[in-house]
Structures are given as structure tokens and as C-alpha cells.
Amino acid sequence: MTELMGPEELEAALRSIGAVRYHNRHPFHALLHGGKLNRGQVRAWALNRYFYQSMIPMKDAAILSRAPDREFRRAWRQRIVDHDGDMGGEGGEGGIERWLRLTDALGFTRDYVLSGQGLLPATRFAVEAYLHFVRERTLLEAVASSLTELFAPAIISERVTGMLASYDFIDRRALGYFDKRLSQAPRDADFAVEYVKREARLPHQQQAVLRALEFKCDVLWVQLDALHHAYVAPGHVPPGAFRSEDIP
């Protein structure tokens, strides 16, 4: 039988998952950050990643709908404002709009991006699997699956620095999404990790928390597997998916 971990031991176990499985270790990211991709490959990444970004508020709304504690809901709902924006409020345009500025800069029409046309099948399947996970598993597992945010600041810094240095078709404004996340992600991760450490009181709950984070890492990793396979090597773009020569 697995022994119960102390709160700090559990956090260390969660962080060790990120050290091995977070998608900053994927070869596609090394290419992206190192300036080794062409404009078409960067476009494919931005287009497919938008689908993931657009689903984050739906994921967070699903978690909110299941949370019985008012204080939890008050804290968690800020995530939806951060991504969707807040009409007339300080939330401004939100992360989804800032990501659309990136796809604008890369020459996509908004109608094309919003339509979901051109997505890799694996992108759609992975993101929808994440939504199903959050809706169907326990609230504790759903919260734990968000803990990839523990590892986000490092990859964001690498991404912004590398892309600005490497691609003359990308400027600081196009990468505005990431500036906000440098402060939002640590705030969100701190809240979620404290919740998980407090609520995972039994060994089987702690193991479920660890598996939930592994699953989320897999969701992010498989999206990059698909991008690499389609647009880098061997270069097998599925029927209907965006092709680098397309200018939608």
C-alpha cells in the first residue's frame, strides 16, 4: 500500500513530474525557441495552439460549476476573466484576444482561426480529452491537472526571448499573451498547489493527483508530437489540416 506523503513531499513529487514530462523538453520547442522553424511551421504551431487556448475558459468554467466552496469559486473565476477578458473592466481584452494578435501577425484571417479549420486531428482529440477529464474526474483531479502552470514561467521566458531573437516576422506586441502569463501563471499555480496539498488527504487521492498531472503533461506533449510529425519530420500533413503554403 502506498504511504501517505506530507504536503511538501507531495509538492516535490508534483514538481518532479514536470522536470521529466513537461513539454519544454520536447524537440519541437527546442526548434521553435532556437529559431530553427520556418514561417509556415511557426504558423502551424500558433494556429493549433489557439484551439487549446480557446478551450481553457471552458475547462475553468467546468471546474467552477463543480466547486461547492464560495471562496474557491471567487479565486478560480479570475482565470476565466484572464482568458476571456472582462467587458468594461480591468480584465481588458484577455488572453484569447492576445493570442489572436499573434495569429493576426502571422497572416491568418480571424475567421479561419476561429472556425477550427486546419487543425491537426491530434490537437482536437487531445484538447477535447482534457475537457472530458476535467468534467468527469473528481474536482481534486481536475484542479491538479492545471498544475502544469507550476512550470510555465520558465518556458515562457525561453519562448519570448528565443522567438524575438530569431524571427523577423514576430514582434513584442504579437507575443503579448506571454507577458501577462508571467504573473498570472504563478498566482494560479500557487492557489492550485495549496488546494491540492490540503485536500489530498489519503494515499489514493495523492496518487490520483500525480496521475492527473501526468495526464495533463501528456495532453501538451502529444500536441507537439503531432506538430513535429506533420510539419517537421517526416512532414505528413493530414488531409484537411493547414499546409504551410496555404494563406487563409
PDB file of C-alpha atoms in Angstrom:
ATOM      1  CA  MET A   1       0.000   0.000   0.000  1.00  0.00           C
ATOM      2  CA  THR A   2       1.335   3.450  -0.897  1.00  0.00           C
ATOM      3  CA  GLU A   3       2.173   5.554   2.147  1.00  0.00           C
ATOM      4  CA  LEU A   4       0.682   8.955   2.796  1.00  0.00           C
ATOM      5  CA  MET A   5       3.007  11.800   1.823  1.00  0.00           C
ATOM      6  CA  GLY A   6       3.346  15.016   3.731  1.00  0.00           C
ATOM      7  CA  PRO A   7       2.238  18.194   1.931  1.00  0.00           C
ATOM      8  CA  GLU A   8       5.761  19.255   0.987  1.00  0.00           C
ATOM      9  CA  GLU A   9       6.637  15.750  -0.142  1.00  0.00           C
ATOM     10  CA  LEU A  10       3.561  15.756  -2.373  1.00  0.00           C
ATOM     11  CA  GLU A  11       4.552  19.088  -3.893  1.00  0.00           C
ATOM     12  CA  ALA A  12       8.046  17.763  -4.548  1.00  0.00           C
ATOM     13  CA  ALA A  13       6.549  14.726  -6.303  1.00  0.00           C
ATOM     14  CA  LEU A  14       4.400  17.014  -8.463  1.00  0.00           C
ATOM     15  CA  ARG A  15       7.390  19.146  -9.393  1.00  0.00           C
ATOM     16  CA  SER A  16       9.429  16.063 -10.271  1.00  0.00           C
ATOM     17  CA  ILE A  17       6.781  15.146 -12.852  1.00  0.00           C
ATOM     18  CA  GLY A  18       7.253  18.494 -14.547  1.00  0.00           C
ATOM     19  CA  ALA A  19      11.011  18.116 -14.536  1.00  0.00           C
ATOM     20  CA  VAL A  20      10.682  14.997 -16.668  1.00  0.00           C
ATOM     21  CA  ARG A  21       7.412  15.310 -18.579  1.00  0.00           C
ATOM     22  CA  TYR A  22       6.694  18.995 -19.177  1.00  0.00           C
ATOM     23  CA  HIS A  23       6.646  19.905 -22.856  1.00  0.00           C
ATOM     24  CA  ASN A  24       9.566  22.318 -22.642  1.00  0.00           C
ATOM     25  CA  ARG A  25      11.647  19.155 -23.095  1.00  0.00           C
ATOM     26  CA  HIS A  26      10.014  18.345 -26.449  1.00  0.00           C
ATOM     27  CA  PRO A  27      12.237  18.651 -29.563  1.00  0.00           C
ATOM     28  CA  PHE A  28       9.657  20.851 -31.286  1.00  0.00           C
ATOM     29  CA  HIS A  29      10.057  23.506 -28.615  1.00  0.00           C
ATOM     30  CA  ALA A  30      13.827  23.453 -28.988  1.00  0.00           C
ATOM     31  CA  LEU A  31      13.321  24.152 -32.686  1.00  0.00           C
ATOM     32  CA  LEU A  32      10.739  26.865 -32.032  1.00  0.00           C
ATOM     33  CA  HIS A  33      12.768  28.700 -29.411  1.00  0.00           C
ATOM     34  CA  GLY A  34      16.020  28.251 -31.272  1.00  0.00           C
ATOM     35  CA  GLY A  35      14.810  29.872 -34.480  1.00  0.00           C
ATOM     36  CA  LYS A  36      15.026  26.641 -36.425  1.00  0.00           C
ATOM     37  CA  LEU A  37      11.482  26.698 -37.825  1.00  0.00           C
ATOM     38  CA  ASN A  38      10.315  28.495 -40.956  1.00  0.00           C
ATOM     39  CA  ARG A  39       7.347  30.863 -41.007  1.00  0.00           C
ATOM     40  CA  GLY A  40       4.927  28.163 -42.130  1.00  0.00           C
ATOM     41  CA  GLN A  41       5.915  25.902 -39.244  1.00  0.00           C
ATOM     42  CA  VAL A  42       5.521  28.725 -36.723  1.00  0.00           C
ATOM     43  CA  ARG A  43       2.110  29.484 -38.222  1.00  0.00           C
ATOM     44  CA  ALA A  44       1.057  25.860 -37.791  1.00  0.00           C
ATOM     45  CA  TRP A  45       2.088  25.962 -34.125  1.00  0.00           C
ATOM     46  CA  ALA A  46       0.218  29.216 -33.428  1.00  0.00           C
ATOM     47  CA  LEU A  47      -2.929  28.003 -35.193  1.00  0.00           C
ATOM     48  CA  ASN A  48      -3.086  24.684 -33.359  1.00  0.00           C
ATOM     49  CA  ARG A  49      -2.164  26.189 -30.024  1.00  0.00           C
ATOM     50  CA  TYR A  50      -5.024  28.674 -30.362  1.00  0.00           C
ATOM     51  CA  PHE A  51      -7.505  25.816 -30.116  1.00  0.00           C
ATOM     52  CA  TYR A  52      -6.004  24.799 -26.785  1.00  0.00           C
ATOM     53  CA  GLN A  53      -6.018  28.403 -25.536  1.00  0.00           C
ATOM     54  CA  SER A  54      -9.634  28.904 -26.568  1.00  0.00           C
ATOM     55  CA  MET A  55     -10.757  25.917 -24.506  1.00  0.00           C
ATOM     56  CA  ILE A  56      -9.089  26.988 -21.256  1.00  0.00           C
ATOM     57  CA  PRO A  57     -12.066  29.127 -20.086  1.00  0.00           C
ATOM     58  CA  MET A  58     -14.395  26.207 -20.793  1.00  0.00           C
ATOM     59  CA  LYS A  59     -12.174  23.990 -18.692  1.00  0.00           C
ATOM     60  CA  ASP A  60     -12.181  26.521 -15.874  1.00  0.00           C
ATOM     61  CA  ALA A  61     -15.948  27.015 -16.110  1.00  0.00           C
ATOM     62  CA  ALA A  62     -16.382  23.253 -15.736  1.00  0.00           C
ATOM     63  CA  ILE A  63     -14.274  23.329 -12.572  1.00  0.00           C
ATOM     64  CA  LEU A  64     -16.234  26.298 -11.231  1.00  0.00           C
ATOM     65  CA  SER A  65     -19.538  24.533 -11.808  1.00  0.00           C
ATOM     66  CA  ARG A  66     -18.436  21.671  -9.577  1.00  0.00           C
ATOM     67  CA  ALA A  67     -16.911  23.647  -6.721  1.00  0.00           C
ATOM     68  CA  PRO A  68     -19.157  23.901  -3.617  1.00  0.00           C
ATOM     69  CA  ASP A  69     -16.904  26.355  -1.788  1.00  0.00           C
ATOM     70  CA  ARG A  70     -17.565  30.054  -2.427  1.00  0.00           C
ATOM     71  CA  GLU A  71     -14.031  31.174  -1.632  1.00  0.00           C
ATOM     72  CA  PHE A  72     -12.658  28.660  -4.096  1.00  0.00           C
ATOM     73  CA  ARG A  73     -15.030  29.912  -6.791  1.00  0.00           C
ATOM     74  CA  ARG A  74     -14.109  33.535  -6.141  1.00  0.00           C
ATOM     75  CA  ALA A  75     -10.445  32.738  -6.675  1.00  0.00           C
ATOM     76  CA  TRP A  76     -10.885  30.381  -9.623  1.00  0.00           C
ATOM     77  CA  ARG A  77     -13.185  32.608 -11.669  1.00  0.00           C
ATOM     78  CA  GLN A  78     -10.321  35.065 -12.227  1.00  0.00           C
ATOM     79  CA  ARG A  79      -8.867  32.516 -14.618  1.00  0.00           C
ATOM     80  CA  ILE A  80     -11.874  32.911 -16.913  1.00  0.00           C
ATOM     81  CA  VAL A  81     -11.543  36.697 -16.858  1.00  0.00           C
ATOM     82  CA  ASP A  82      -7.836  36.387 -17.633  1.00  0.00           C
ATOM     83  CA  HIS A  83      -8.550  34.432 -20.800  1.00  0.00           C
ATOM     84  CA  ASP A  84     -11.926  35.718 -21.966  1.00  0.00           C
ATOM     85  CA  GLY A  85     -11.399  39.311 -20.879  1.00  0.00           C
ATOM     86  CA  ASP A  86     -13.805  41.481 -18.954  1.00  0.00           C
ATOM     87  CA  MET A  87     -16.144  43.811 -20.807  1.00  0.00           C
ATOM     88  CA  GLY A  88     -15.609  47.277 -19.412  1.00  0.00           C
ATOM     89  CA  GLY A  89     -13.388  46.020 -16.624  1.00  0.00           C
ATOM     90  CA  GLU A  90      -9.706  45.810 -15.811  1.00  0.00           C
ATOM     91  CA  GLY A  91      -9.502  42.366 -17.384  1.00  0.00           C
ATOM     92  CA  GLY A  92      -9.366  44.101 -20.754  1.00  0.00           C
ATOM     93  CA  GLU A  93      -9.031  42.033 -23.845  1.00  0.00           C
ATOM     94  CA  GLY A  94      -7.985  38.752 -22.224  1.00  0.00           C
ATOM     95  CA  GLY A  95      -5.557  36.051 -23.246  1.00  0.00           C
ATOM     96  CA  ILE A  96      -7.606  34.708 -26.137  1.00  0.00           C
ATOM     97  CA  GLU A  97      -7.624  38.116 -27.816  1.00  0.00           C
ATOM     98  CA  ARG A  98      -3.896  38.456 -27.234  1.00  0.00           C
ATOM     99  CA  TRP A  99      -3.320  35.065 -28.865  1.00  0.00           C
ATOM    100  CA  LEU A 100      -5.366  36.226 -31.844  1.00  0.00           C
ATOM    101  CA  ARG A 101      -2.957  39.133 -32.172  1.00  0.00           C
ATOM    102  CA  LEU A 102      -0.248  36.532 -32.718  1.00  0.00           C
ATOM    103  CA  THR A 103      -2.218  34.724 -35.425  1.00  0.00           C
ATOM    104  CA  ASP A 104      -3.023  38.138 -36.951  1.00  0.00           C
ATOM    105  CA  ALA A 105       0.682  38.915 -37.120  1.00  0.00           C
ATOM    106  CA  LEU A 106       1.308  35.569 -38.792  1.00  0.00           C
ATOM    107  CA  GLY A 107      -1.137  36.386 -41.588  1.00  0.00           C
ATOM    108  CA  PHE A 108      -4.178  34.326 -40.633  1.00  0.00           C
ATOM    109  CA  THR A 109      -7.654  35.705 -41.001  1.00  0.00           C
ATOM    110  CA  ARG A 110      -9.624  35.567 -37.782  1.00  0.00           C
ATOM    111  CA  ASP A 111     -12.479  33.732 -39.433  1.00  0.00           C
ATOM    112  CA  TYR A 112     -10.114  30.908 -40.327  1.00  0.00           C
ATOM    113  CA  VAL A 113      -8.604  30.690 -36.837  1.00  0.00           C
ATOM    114  CA  LEU A 114     -11.968  30.827 -35.073  1.00  0.00           C
ATOM    115  CA  SER A 115     -13.512  28.243 -37.398  1.00  0.00           C
ATOM    116  CA  GLY A 116     -11.154  25.485 -36.285  1.00  0.00           C
ATOM    117  CA  GLN A 117     -10.388  24.633 -39.883  1.00  0.00           C
ATOM    118  CA  GLY A 118      -6.886  23.421 -40.475  1.00  0.00           C
ATOM    119  CA  LEU A 119      -6.422  21.888 -37.034  1.00  0.00           C
ATOM    120  CA  LEU A 120      -4.447  18.700 -36.742  1.00  0.00           C
ATOM    121  CA  PRO A 121      -6.731  15.846 -35.649  1.00  0.00           C
ATOM    122  CA  ALA A 122      -4.427  15.119 -32.713  1.00  0.00           C
ATOM    123  CA  THR A 123      -4.793  18.692 -31.489  1.00  0.00           C
ATOM    124  CA  ARG A 124      -8.565  18.408 -31.442  1.00  0.00           C
ATOM    125  CA  PHE A 125      -8.535  14.973 -29.813  1.00  0.00           C
ATOM    126  CA  ALA A 126      -6.028  15.970 -27.122  1.00  0.00           C
ATOM    127  CA  VAL A 127      -7.805  19.179 -26.150  1.00  0.00           C
ATOM    128  CA  GLU A 128     -11.218  17.535 -26.091  1.00  0.00           C
ATOM    129  CA  ALA A 129      -9.802  14.712 -23.974  1.00  0.00           C
ATOM    130  CA  TYR A 130      -8.631  17.312 -21.483  1.00  0.00           C
ATOM    131  CA  LEU A 131     -12.114  18.834 -21.302  1.00  0.00           C
ATOM    132  CA  HIS A 132     -13.641  15.399 -20.749  1.00  0.00           C
ATOM    133  CA  PHE A 133     -11.116  14.691 -17.990  1.00  0.00           C
ATOM    134  CA  VAL A 134     -11.956  17.893 -16.114  1.00  0.00           C
ATOM    135  CA  ARG A 135     -15.688  17.275 -16.411  1.00  0.00           C
ATOM    136  CA  GLU A 136     -15.649  13.605 -15.451  1.00  0.00           C
ATOM    137  CA  ARG A 137     -12.926  13.133 -12.833  1.00  0.00           C
ATOM    138  CA  THR A 138     -13.045  14.365  -9.254  1.00  0.00           C
ATOM    139  CA  LEU A 139     -12.711  18.072  -8.532  1.00  0.00           C
ATOM    140  CA  LEU A 140      -9.369  17.343  -6.874  1.00  0.00           C
ATOM    141  CA  GLU A 141      -8.041  15.665 -10.032  1.00  0.00           C
ATOM    142  CA  ALA A 142      -9.401  18.457 -12.209  1.00  0.00           C
ATOM    143  CA  VAL A 143      -7.572  21.073 -10.143  1.00  0.00           C
ATOM    144  CA  ALA A 144      -4.379  19.004 -10.116  1.00  0.00           C
ATOM    145  CA  SER A 145      -4.431  18.778 -13.909  1.00  0.00           C
ATOM    146  CA  SER A 146      -3.949  22.555 -14.041  1.00  0.00           C
ATOM    147  CA  LEU A 147      -0.622  22.331 -12.243  1.00  0.00           C
ATOM    148  CA  THR A 148       1.424  22.443 -15.413  1.00  0.00           C
ATOM    149  CA  GLU A 149       1.263  26.165 -14.560  1.00  0.00           C
ATOM    150  CA  LEU A 150       3.970  25.431 -11.996  1.00  0.00           C
ATOM    151  CA  PHE A 151       6.403  25.058 -14.867  1.00  0.00           C
ATOM    152  CA  ALA A 152       5.085  27.709 -17.259  1.00  0.00           C
ATOM    153  CA  PRO A 153       7.208  30.776 -16.365  1.00  0.00           C
ATOM    154  CA  ALA A 154      10.470  29.140 -17.434  1.00  0.00           C
ATOM    155  CA  ILE A 155       9.147  28.050 -20.823  1.00  0.00           C
ATOM    156  CA  ILE A 156       7.524  31.458 -21.398  1.00  0.00           C
ATOM    157  CA  SER A 157      10.798  33.278 -20.812  1.00  0.00           C
ATOM    158  CA  GLU A 158      12.621  30.933 -23.180  1.00  0.00           C
ATOM    159  CA  ARG A 159       9.911  31.276 -25.807  1.00  0.00           C
ATOM    160  CA  VAL A 160       9.712  35.064 -25.837  1.00  0.00           C
ATOM    161  CA  THR A 161      13.473  35.590 -25.809  1.00  0.00           C
ATOM    162  CA  GLY A 162      14.131  32.975 -28.475  1.00  0.00           C
ATOM    163  CA  MET A 163      11.339  33.966 -30.829  1.00  0.00           C
ATOM    164  CA  LEU A 164      12.085  37.680 -30.697  1.00  0.00           C
ATOM    165  CA  ALA A 165      15.750  36.989 -31.392  1.00  0.00           C
ATOM    166  CA  SER A 166      15.110  34.507 -34.198  1.00  0.00           C
ATOM    167  CA  TYR A 167      12.073  35.525 -36.262  1.00  0.00           C
ATOM    168  CA  ASP A 168      11.823  38.859 -38.041  1.00  0.00           C
ATOM    169  CA  PHE A 169       8.097  38.247 -38.617  1.00  0.00           C
ATOM    170  CA  ILE A 170       7.397  38.256 -34.845  1.00  0.00           C
ATOM    171  CA  ASP A 171       7.465  41.344 -32.645  1.00  0.00           C
ATOM    172  CA  ARG A 172       6.881  42.029 -28.945  1.00  0.00           C
ATOM    173  CA  ARG A 173       3.238  43.017 -29.449  1.00  0.00           C
ATOM    174  CA  ALA A 174       2.477  39.709 -31.187  1.00  0.00           C
ATOM    175  CA  LEU A 175       3.801  37.885 -28.122  1.00  0.00           C
ATOM    176  CA  GLY A 176       1.775  39.952 -25.658  1.00  0.00           C
ATOM    177  CA  TYR A 177      -0.066  36.853 -24.425  1.00  0.00           C
ATOM    178  CA  PHE A 178       3.067  35.628 -22.695  1.00  0.00           C
ATOM    179  CA  ASP A 179       3.840  38.870 -20.845  1.00  0.00           C
ATOM    180  CA  LYS A 180       0.600  38.550 -18.875  1.00  0.00           C
ATOM    181  CA  ARG A 181       1.097  34.871 -18.155  1.00  0.00           C
ATOM    182  CA  LEU A 182       4.404  35.559 -16.395  1.00  0.00           C
ATOM    183  CA  SER A 183       2.381  36.955 -13.481  1.00  0.00           C
ATOM    184  CA  GLN A 184      -0.887  35.055 -13.902  1.00  0.00           C
ATOM    185  CA  ALA A 185       0.535  31.528 -14.062  1.00  0.00           C
ATOM    186  CA  PRO A 186       2.478  31.684 -10.755  1.00  0.00           C
ATOM    187  CA  ARG A 187      -0.560  33.175  -8.968  1.00  0.00           C
ATOM    188  CA  ASP A 188      -2.817  30.416 -10.311  1.00  0.00           C
ATOM    189  CA  ALA A 189      -0.286  27.678  -9.611  1.00  0.00           C
ATOM    190  CA  ASP A 190       0.244  28.812  -6.010  1.00  0.00           C
ATOM    191  CA  PHE A 191      -3.500  28.648  -5.323  1.00  0.00           C
ATOM    192  CA  ALA A 192      -3.941  25.254  -7.002  1.00  0.00           C
ATOM    193  CA  VAL A 193      -0.947  23.576  -5.395  1.00  0.00           C
ATOM    194  CA  GLU A 194      -2.032  24.696  -1.925  1.00  0.00           C
ATOM    195  CA  TYR A 195      -5.517  23.363  -2.599  1.00  0.00           C
ATOM    196  CA  VAL A 196      -4.147  20.005  -3.739  1.00  0.00           C
ATOM    197  CA  LYS A 197      -1.780  19.706  -0.771  1.00  0.00           C
ATOM    198  CA  ARG A 198      -4.645  20.477   1.610  1.00  0.00           C
ATOM    199  CA  GLU A 199      -7.351  18.312   0.040  1.00  0.00           C
ATOM    200  CA  ALA A 200      -5.374  15.210  -0.972  1.00  0.00           C
ATOM    201  CA  ARG A 201      -5.580  13.656   2.485  1.00  0.00           C
ATOM    202  CA  LEU A 202      -5.418   9.965   1.603  1.00  0.00           C
ATOM    203  CA  PRO A 203      -2.790   7.964  -0.289  1.00  0.00           C
ATOM    204  CA  HIS A 204      -5.134   7.101  -3.153  1.00  0.00           C
ATOM    205  CA  GLN A 205      -6.062  10.781  -3.522  1.00  0.00           C
ATOM    206  CA  GLN A 206      -2.408  11.757  -3.696  1.00  0.00           C
ATOM    207  CA  GLN A 207      -1.745   9.132  -6.332  1.00  0.00           C
ATOM    208  CA  ALA A 208      -4.735  10.370  -8.333  1.00  0.00           C
ATOM    209  CA  VAL A 209      -3.330  13.907  -8.157  1.00  0.00           C
ATOM    210  CA  LEU A 210       0.016  12.758  -9.526  1.00  0.00           C
ATOM    211  CA  ARG A 211      -1.646  10.816 -12.348  1.00  0.00           C
ATOM    212  CA  ALA A 212      -3.768  13.855 -13.209  1.00  0.00           C
ATOM    213  CA  LEU A 213      -0.684  15.997 -13.681  1.00  0.00           C
ATOM    214  CA  GLU A 214       0.944  13.286 -15.773  1.00  0.00           C
ATOM    215  CA  PHE A 215      -2.162  13.197 -17.957  1.00  0.00           C
ATOM    216  CA  LYS A 216      -2.057  16.964 -18.485  1.00  0.00           C
ATOM    217  CA  CYS A 217       1.619  16.785 -19.406  1.00  0.00           C
ATOM    218  CA  ASP A 218       0.690  14.117 -21.952  1.00  0.00           C
ATOM    219  CA  VAL A 219      -2.015  16.398 -23.403  1.00  0.00           C
ATOM    220  CA  LEU A 220       0.563  19.108 -24.030  1.00  0.00           C
ATOM    221  CA  TRP A 221       3.242  16.694 -25.247  1.00  0.00           C
ATOM    222  CA  VAL A 222       1.086  14.906 -27.805  1.00  0.00           C
ATOM    223  CA  GLN A 223       0.144  18.202 -29.432  1.00  0.00           C
ATOM    224  CA  LEU A 224       3.815  18.852 -30.118  1.00  0.00           C
ATOM    225  CA  ASP A 225       4.294  15.271 -31.329  1.00  0.00           C
ATOM    226  CA  ALA A 226       1.587  15.925 -33.902  1.00  0.00           C
ATOM    227  CA  LEU A 227       3.097  19.247 -34.991  1.00  0.00           C
ATOM    228  CA  HIS A 228       6.539  17.703 -35.347  1.00  0.00           C
ATOM    229  CA  HIS A 229       5.236  14.738 -37.334  1.00  0.00           C
ATOM    230  CA  ALA A 230       3.141  16.878 -39.657  1.00  0.00           C
ATOM    231  CA  TYR A 231       5.369  19.887 -40.222  1.00  0.00           C
ATOM    232  CA  VAL A 232       8.967  18.894 -39.414  1.00  0.00           C
ATOM    233  CA  ALA A 233       9.696  15.210 -39.948  1.00  0.00           C
ATOM    234  CA  PRO A 234       8.574  13.213 -41.792  1.00  0.00           C
ATOM    235  CA  GLY A 235       6.232  16.001 -42.883  1.00  0.00           C
ATOM    236  CA  HIS A 236       2.970  14.092 -43.170  1.00  0.00           C
ATOM    237  CA  VAL A 237       0.195  16.700 -43.018  1.00  0.00           C
ATOM    238  CA  PRO A 238      -3.202  15.011 -42.515  1.00  0.00           C
ATOM    239  CA  PRO A 239      -5.985  15.689 -45.032  1.00  0.00           C
ATOM    240  CA  GLY A 240      -7.740  18.964 -44.291  1.00  0.00           C
ATOM    241  CA  ALA A 241      -5.034  20.286 -41.968  1.00  0.00           C
ATOM    242  CA  PHE A 242      -3.273  23.596 -42.571  1.00  0.00           C
ATOM    243  CA  ARG A 243      -0.395  23.451 -45.004  1.00  0.00           C
ATOM    244  CA  SER A 244       2.473  25.887 -44.794  1.00  0.00           C
ATOM    245  CA  GLU A 245       1.876  27.084 -48.339  1.00  0.00           C
ATOM    246  CA  ASP A 246      -1.729  27.993 -47.528  1.00  0.00           C
ATOM    247  CA  ILE A 247      -2.555  31.642 -46.862  1.00  0.00           C
ATOM    248  CA  PRO A 248      -6.067  31.570 -45.367  1.00  0.00           C
TER     249      PRO A 248
END
